mmCIF file of C-alpha atoms in Angstrom:
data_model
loop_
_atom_site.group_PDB
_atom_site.id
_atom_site.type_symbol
_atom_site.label_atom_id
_atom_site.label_comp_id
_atom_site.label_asym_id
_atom_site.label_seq_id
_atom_site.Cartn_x
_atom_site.Cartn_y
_atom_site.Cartn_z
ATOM 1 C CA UNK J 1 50.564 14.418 -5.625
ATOM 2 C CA UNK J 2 47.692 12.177 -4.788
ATOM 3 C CA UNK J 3 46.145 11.973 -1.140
ATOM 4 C CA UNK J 4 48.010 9.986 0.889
ATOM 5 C CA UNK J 5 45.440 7.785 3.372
ATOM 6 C CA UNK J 6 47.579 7.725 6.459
ATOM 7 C CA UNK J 7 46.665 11.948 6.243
ATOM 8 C CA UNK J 8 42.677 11.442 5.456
ATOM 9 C CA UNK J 9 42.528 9.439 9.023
ATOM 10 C CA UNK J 10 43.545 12.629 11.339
ATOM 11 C CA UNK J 11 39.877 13.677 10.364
ATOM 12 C CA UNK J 12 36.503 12.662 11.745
ATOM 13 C CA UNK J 13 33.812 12.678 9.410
ATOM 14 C CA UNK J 14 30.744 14.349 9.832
ATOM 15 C CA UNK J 15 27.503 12.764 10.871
ATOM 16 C CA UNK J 16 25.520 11.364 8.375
ATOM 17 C CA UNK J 17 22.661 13.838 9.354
ATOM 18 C CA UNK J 18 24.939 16.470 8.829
ATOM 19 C CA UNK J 19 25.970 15.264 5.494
ATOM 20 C CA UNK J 20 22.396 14.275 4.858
ATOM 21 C CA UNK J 21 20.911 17.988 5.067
ATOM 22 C CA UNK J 22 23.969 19.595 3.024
ATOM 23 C CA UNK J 23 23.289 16.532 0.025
ATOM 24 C CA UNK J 24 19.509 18.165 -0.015
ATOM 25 C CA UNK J 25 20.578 20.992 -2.097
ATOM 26 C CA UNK J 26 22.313 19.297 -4.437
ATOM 27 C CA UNK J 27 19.932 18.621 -7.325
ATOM 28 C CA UNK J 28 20.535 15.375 -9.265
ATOM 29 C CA UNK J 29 18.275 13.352 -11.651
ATOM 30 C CA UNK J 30 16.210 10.128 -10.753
ATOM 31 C CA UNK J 31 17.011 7.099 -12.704
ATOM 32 C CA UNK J 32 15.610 3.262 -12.415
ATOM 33 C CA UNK J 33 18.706 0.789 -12.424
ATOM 34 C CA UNK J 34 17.775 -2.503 -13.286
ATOM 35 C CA UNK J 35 18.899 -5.942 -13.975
ATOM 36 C CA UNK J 36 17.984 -9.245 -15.321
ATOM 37 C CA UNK J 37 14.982 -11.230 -17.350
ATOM 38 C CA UNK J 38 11.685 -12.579 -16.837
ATOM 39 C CA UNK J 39 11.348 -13.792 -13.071
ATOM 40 C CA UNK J 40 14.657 -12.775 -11.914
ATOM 41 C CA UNK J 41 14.209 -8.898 -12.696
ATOM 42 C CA UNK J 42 15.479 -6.614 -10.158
ATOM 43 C CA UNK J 43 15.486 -2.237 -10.129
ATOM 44 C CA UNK J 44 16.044 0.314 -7.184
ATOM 45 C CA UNK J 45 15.420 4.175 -7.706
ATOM 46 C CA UNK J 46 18.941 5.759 -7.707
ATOM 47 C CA UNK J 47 19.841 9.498 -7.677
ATOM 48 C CA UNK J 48 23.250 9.188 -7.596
ATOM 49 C CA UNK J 49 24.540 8.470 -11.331
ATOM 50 C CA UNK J 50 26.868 10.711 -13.203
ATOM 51 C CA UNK J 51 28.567 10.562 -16.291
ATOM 52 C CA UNK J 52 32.230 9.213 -15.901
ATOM 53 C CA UNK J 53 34.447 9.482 -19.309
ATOM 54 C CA UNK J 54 34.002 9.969 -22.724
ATOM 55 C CA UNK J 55 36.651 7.144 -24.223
ATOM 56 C CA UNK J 56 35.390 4.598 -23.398
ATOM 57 C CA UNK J 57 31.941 5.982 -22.535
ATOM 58 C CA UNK J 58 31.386 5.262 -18.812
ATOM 59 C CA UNK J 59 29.167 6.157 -15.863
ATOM 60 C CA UNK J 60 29.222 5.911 -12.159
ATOM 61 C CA UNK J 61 26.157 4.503 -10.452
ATOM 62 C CA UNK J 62 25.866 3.806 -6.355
ATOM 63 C CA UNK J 63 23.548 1.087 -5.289
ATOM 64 C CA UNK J 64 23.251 -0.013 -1.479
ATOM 65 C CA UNK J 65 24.760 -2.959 -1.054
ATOM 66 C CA UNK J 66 22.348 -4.565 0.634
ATOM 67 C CA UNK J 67 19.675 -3.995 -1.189
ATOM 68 C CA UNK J 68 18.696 -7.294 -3.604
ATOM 69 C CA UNK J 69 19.601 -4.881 -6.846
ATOM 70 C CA UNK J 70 23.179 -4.929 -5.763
ATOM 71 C CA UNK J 71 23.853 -8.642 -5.819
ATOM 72 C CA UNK J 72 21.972 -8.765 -9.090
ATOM 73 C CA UNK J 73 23.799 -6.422 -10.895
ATOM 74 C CA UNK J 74 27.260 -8.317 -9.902
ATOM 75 C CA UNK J 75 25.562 -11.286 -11.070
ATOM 76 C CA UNK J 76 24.370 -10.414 -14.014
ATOM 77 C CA UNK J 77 27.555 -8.243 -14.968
ATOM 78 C CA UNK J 78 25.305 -5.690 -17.028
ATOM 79 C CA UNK J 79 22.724 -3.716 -16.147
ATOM 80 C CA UNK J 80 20.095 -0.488 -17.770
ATOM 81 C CA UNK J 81 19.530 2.788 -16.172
ATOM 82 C CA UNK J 82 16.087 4.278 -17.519
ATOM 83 C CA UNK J 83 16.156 8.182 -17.171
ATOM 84 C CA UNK J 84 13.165 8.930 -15.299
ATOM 85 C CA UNK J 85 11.236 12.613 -16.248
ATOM 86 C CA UNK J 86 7.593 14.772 -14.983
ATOM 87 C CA UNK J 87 4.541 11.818 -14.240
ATOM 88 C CA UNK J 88 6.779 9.404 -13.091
ATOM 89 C CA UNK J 89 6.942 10.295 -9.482
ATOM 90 C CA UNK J 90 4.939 7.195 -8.814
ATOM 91 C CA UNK J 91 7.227 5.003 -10.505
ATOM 92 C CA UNK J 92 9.905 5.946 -8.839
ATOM 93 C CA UNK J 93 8.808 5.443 -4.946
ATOM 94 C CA UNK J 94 7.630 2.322 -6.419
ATOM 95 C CA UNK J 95 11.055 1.373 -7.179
ATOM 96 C CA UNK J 96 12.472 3.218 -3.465
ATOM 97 C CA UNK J 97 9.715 1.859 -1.222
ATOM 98 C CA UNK J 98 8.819 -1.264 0.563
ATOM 99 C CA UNK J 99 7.562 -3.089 -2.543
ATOM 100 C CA UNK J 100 10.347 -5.958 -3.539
ATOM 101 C CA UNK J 101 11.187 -8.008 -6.277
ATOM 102 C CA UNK J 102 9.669 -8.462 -9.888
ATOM 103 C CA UNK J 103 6.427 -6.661 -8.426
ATOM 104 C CA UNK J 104 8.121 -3.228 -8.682
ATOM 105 C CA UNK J 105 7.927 -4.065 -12.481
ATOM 106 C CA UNK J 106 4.087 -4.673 -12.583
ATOM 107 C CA UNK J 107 2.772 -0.893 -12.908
ATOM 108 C CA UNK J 108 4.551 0.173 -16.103
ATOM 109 C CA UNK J 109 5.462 -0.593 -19.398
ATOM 110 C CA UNK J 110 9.162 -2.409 -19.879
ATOM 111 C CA UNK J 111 11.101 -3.490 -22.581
ATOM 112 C CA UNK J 112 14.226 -5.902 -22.738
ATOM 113 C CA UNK J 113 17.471 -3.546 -24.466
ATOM 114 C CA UNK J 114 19.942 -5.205 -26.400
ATOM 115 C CA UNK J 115 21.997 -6.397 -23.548
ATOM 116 C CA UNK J 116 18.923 -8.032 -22.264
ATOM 117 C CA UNK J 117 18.218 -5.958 -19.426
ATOM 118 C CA UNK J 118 14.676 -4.160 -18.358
ATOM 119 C CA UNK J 119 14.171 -0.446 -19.857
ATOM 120 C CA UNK J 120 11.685 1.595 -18.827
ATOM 121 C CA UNK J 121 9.876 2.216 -22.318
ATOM 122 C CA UNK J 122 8.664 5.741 -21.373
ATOM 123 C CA UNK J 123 11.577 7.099 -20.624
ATOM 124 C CA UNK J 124 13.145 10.393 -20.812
ATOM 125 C CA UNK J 125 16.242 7.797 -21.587
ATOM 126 C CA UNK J 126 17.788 4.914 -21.132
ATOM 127 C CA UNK J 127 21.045 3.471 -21.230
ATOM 128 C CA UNK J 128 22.667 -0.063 -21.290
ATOM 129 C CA UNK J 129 25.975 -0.878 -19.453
ATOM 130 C CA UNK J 130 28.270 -3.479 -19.163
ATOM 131 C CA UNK J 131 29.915 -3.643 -15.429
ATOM 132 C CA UNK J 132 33.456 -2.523 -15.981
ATOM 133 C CA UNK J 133 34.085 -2.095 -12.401
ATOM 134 C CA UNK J 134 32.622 -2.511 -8.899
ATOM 135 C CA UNK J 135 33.889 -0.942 -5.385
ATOM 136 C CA UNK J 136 32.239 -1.039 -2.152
ATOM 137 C CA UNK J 137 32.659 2.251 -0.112
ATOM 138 C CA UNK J 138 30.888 1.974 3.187
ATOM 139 C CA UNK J 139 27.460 1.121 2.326
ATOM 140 C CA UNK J 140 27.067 1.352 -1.241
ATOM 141 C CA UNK J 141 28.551 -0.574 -3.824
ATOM 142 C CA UNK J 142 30.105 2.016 -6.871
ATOM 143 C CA UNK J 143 29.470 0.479 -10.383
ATOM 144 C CA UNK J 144 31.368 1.624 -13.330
ATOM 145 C CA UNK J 145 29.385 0.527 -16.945
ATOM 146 C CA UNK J 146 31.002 0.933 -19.676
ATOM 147 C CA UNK J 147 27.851 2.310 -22.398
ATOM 148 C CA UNK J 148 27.194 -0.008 -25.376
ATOM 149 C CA UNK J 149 23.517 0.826 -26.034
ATOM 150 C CA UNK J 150 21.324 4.277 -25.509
ATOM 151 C CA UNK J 151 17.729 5.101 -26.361
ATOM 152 C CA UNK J 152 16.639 9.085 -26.356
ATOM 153 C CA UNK J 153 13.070 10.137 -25.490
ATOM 154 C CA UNK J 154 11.147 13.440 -24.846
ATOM 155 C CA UNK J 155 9.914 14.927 -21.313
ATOM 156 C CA UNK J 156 11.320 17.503 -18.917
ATOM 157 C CA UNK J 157 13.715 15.432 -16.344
ATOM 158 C CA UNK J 158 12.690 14.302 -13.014
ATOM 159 C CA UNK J 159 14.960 15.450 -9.821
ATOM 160 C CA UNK J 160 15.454 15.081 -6.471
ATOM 161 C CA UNK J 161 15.868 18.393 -4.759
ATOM 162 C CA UNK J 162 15.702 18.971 -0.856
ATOM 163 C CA UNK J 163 13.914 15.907 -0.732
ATOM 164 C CA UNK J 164 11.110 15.766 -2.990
ATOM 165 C CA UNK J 165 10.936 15.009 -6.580
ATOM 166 C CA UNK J 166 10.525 17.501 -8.994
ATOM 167 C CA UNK J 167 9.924 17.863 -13.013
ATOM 168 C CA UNK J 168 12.861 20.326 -14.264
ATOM 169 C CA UNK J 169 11.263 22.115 -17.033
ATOM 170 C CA UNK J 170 13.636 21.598 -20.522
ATOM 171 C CA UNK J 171 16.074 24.787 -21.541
#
């Protein structure tokens, strides 16, 4: 009883300002995804990862697909997402702004996980995925990684809320 696609085209989507300014309340954590060793390490900021299943243990990430982390990731075929949490505001327009490449590594302690793939060692949390699947939906690329590795920490989490980042004190 699935959504047939020849129905979802008799609507118009809304514009993406629209959809923009209703995503602003929507609170959701900040996270570093990264990729790769040495010279060839790559990260964006991303707010948009959620837990997918349980068996196997998956989540759902969404990286622009233009941006350089995207082809890295699919090139690498693994990839960490560090948990960011309250002080690391910094870090994370770092990772979101104009700065490129390896340099976006260069403030901030990192460590290499057992996949061999960057973790942010002050952390909140971190976990380590193998790419299970990859879609591109307009103009992000969805990747599915399946868990093998996490690492827990301490701090109250880091959000996005109506555009600003914000410390979420712990329950």
């Amino acid at each position: 009883m699935g959504c047939q696609i020849s129905q979802m085209t008799d609507f118009h989507s809304v514009e993406a300002a629209e959809f923009r300014l209703a995503m602003r309340n929507l609170a959701s954590g900040v996270a570093i995804v990264a990729t790769g060793t040495e010279t060839t390490r790559r990260g964006l900021t991303v707010s948009s990862v959620t837990s997918l299943c349980m068996d196997p243990p998956c989540l759902l990430v969404g990286v622009n697909s233009s941006s350089e982390t995207h082809a890295a990731i699919l090139a690498n075929g693994r990839f960490g997402v560090s948990l960011l949490g309250r002080g690391q505001e910094d870090l994370a327009l770092r990772f979101a702004g104009g700065i490129k490449g390896l340099e976006r590594f260069a403030t901030a302690p990192w460590e290499q996980g057992v996949l061999d793939v960057p973790l942010l060692e002050p952390a909140i949390g971190a976990l380590e995925c193998v790419l299970h699947h990859h879609q591109v939906v307009g103009t992000h690329g969805l990747f599915i990684g399946r868990i093998v590795a996490t690492r827990g920490g301490n701090g109250d989490p880091l959000v996005n809320f109506q555009g600003a980042l914000r410390a979420l004190p712990q329950a």
